[in-house]
PDB file of C-alpha atoms in Angstrom:
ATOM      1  CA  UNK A   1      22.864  12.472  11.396  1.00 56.00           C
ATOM      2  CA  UNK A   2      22.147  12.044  15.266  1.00 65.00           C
ATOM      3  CA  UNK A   3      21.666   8.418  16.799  1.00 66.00           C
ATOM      4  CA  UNK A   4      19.783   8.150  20.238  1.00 73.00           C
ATOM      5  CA  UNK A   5      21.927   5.534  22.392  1.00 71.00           C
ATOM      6  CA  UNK A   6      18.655   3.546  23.605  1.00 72.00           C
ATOM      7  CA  UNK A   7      20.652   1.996  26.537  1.00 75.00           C
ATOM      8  CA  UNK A   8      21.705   5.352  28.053  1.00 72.00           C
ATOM      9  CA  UNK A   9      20.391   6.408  31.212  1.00 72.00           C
ATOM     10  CA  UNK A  10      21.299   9.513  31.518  1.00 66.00           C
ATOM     11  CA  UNK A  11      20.963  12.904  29.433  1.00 61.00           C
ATOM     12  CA  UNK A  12      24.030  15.009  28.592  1.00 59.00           C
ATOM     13  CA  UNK A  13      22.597  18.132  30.635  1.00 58.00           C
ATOM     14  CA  UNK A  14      21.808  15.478  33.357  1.00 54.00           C
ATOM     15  CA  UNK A  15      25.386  14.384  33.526  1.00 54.00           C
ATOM     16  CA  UNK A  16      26.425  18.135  33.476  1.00 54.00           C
ATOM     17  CA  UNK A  17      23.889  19.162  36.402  1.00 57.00           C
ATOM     18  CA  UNK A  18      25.574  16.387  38.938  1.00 63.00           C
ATOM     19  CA  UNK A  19      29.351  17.023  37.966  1.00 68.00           C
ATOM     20  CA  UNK A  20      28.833  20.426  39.168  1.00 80.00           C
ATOM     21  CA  UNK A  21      30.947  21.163  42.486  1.00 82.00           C
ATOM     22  CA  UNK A  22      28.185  23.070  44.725  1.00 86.00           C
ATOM     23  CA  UNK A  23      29.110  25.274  47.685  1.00 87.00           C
ATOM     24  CA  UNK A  24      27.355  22.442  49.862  1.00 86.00           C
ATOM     25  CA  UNK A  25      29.348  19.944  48.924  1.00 89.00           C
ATOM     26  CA  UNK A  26      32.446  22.103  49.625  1.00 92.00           C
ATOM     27  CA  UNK A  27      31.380  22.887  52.953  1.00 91.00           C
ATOM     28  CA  UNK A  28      30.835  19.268  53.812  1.00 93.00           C
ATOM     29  CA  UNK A  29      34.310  18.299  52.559  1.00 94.00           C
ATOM     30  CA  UNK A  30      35.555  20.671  54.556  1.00 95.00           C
ATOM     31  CA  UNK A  31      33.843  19.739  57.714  1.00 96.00           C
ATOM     32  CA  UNK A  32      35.215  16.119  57.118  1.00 96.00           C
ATOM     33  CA  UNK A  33      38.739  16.853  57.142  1.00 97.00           C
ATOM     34  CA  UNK A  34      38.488  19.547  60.065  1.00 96.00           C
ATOM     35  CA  UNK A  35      36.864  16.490  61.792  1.00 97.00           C
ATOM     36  CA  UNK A  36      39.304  13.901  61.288  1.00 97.00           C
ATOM     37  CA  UNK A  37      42.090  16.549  61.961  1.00 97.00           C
ATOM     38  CA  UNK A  38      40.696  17.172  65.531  1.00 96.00           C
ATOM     39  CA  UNK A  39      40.222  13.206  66.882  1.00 95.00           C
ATOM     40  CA  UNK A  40      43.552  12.724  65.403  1.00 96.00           C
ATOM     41  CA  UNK A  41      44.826  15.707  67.340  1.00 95.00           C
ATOM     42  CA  UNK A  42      43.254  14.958  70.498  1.00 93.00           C
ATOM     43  CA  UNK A  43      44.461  11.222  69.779  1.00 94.00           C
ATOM     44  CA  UNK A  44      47.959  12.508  69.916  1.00 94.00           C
ATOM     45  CA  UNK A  45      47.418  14.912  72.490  1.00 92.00           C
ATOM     46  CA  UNK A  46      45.565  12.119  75.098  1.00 90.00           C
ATOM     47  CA  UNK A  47      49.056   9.771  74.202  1.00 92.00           C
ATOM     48  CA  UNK A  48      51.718  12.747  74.479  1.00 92.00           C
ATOM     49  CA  UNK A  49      50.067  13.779  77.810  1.00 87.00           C
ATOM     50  CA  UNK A  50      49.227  17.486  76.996  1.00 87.00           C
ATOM     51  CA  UNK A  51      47.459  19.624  79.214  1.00 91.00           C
ATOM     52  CA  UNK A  52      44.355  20.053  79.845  1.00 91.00           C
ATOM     53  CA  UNK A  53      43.429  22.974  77.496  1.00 93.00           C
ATOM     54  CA  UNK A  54      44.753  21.152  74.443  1.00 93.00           C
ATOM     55  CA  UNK A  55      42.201  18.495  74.925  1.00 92.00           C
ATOM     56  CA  UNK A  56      39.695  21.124  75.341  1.00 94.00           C
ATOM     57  CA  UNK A  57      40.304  23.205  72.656  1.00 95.00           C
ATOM     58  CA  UNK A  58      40.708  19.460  70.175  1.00 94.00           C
ATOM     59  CA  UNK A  59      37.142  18.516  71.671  1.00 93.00           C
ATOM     60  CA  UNK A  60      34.977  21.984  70.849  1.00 96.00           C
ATOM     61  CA  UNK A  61      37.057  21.595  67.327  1.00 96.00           C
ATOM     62  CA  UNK A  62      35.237  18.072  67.156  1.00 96.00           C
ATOM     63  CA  UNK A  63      31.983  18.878  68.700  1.00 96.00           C
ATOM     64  CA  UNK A  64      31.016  21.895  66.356  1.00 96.00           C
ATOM     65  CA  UNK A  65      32.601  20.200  63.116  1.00 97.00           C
ATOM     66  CA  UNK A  66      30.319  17.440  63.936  1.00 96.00           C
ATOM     67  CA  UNK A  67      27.212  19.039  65.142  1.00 97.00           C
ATOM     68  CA  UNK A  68      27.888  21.473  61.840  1.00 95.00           C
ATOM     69  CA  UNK A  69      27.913  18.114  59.568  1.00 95.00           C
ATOM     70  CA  UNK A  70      24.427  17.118  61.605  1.00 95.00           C
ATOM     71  CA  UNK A  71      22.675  20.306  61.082  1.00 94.00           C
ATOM     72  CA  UNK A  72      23.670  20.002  57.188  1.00 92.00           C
ATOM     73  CA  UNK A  73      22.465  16.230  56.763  1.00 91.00           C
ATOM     74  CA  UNK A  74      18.900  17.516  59.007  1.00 91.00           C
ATOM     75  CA  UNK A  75      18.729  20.633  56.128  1.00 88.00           C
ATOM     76  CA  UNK A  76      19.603  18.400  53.622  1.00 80.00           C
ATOM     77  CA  UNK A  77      16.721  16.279  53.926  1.00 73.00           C
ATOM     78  CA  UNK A  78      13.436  18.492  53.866  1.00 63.00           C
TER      79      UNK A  78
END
């Protein structure tokens, strides 16, 4: 004999759908630890006094890891 939980808000396949690790959300993971990485690295790198190219190559490893995390939120959204 089945009983139906009348206070449950969810579905079992609904609770299956959203546990579900998507290529998205593995990407944006990702992103954010390639992102914090890089300001920490250029943090260290602006205290140490490293040269100029180290600061350069930390910065484009920020700017694209955020401008990638941008572009996903914008595609995310229509």
């Amino acid at each position: 004999m089945t009983t139906t939980d009348h206070y449950r808000l969810t579905t079992d396949t609904d609770s299956a759908r959203k546990s579900a690790l998507t290529l998205s959300d593995l990407a944006r993971a990702t992103l954010w630890i390639v992102l914090v990485i890089s300001v920490v690295g250029n943090m260290a790198a602006s205290y140490s006094g490293a040269a100029t190219h180290i600061h350069l190559a930390f910065g484009a490893v920020t700017a694209l890891s955020v401008t990638a995390l941008v572009v996903q939120r914008l595609r995310g959204r229509r």
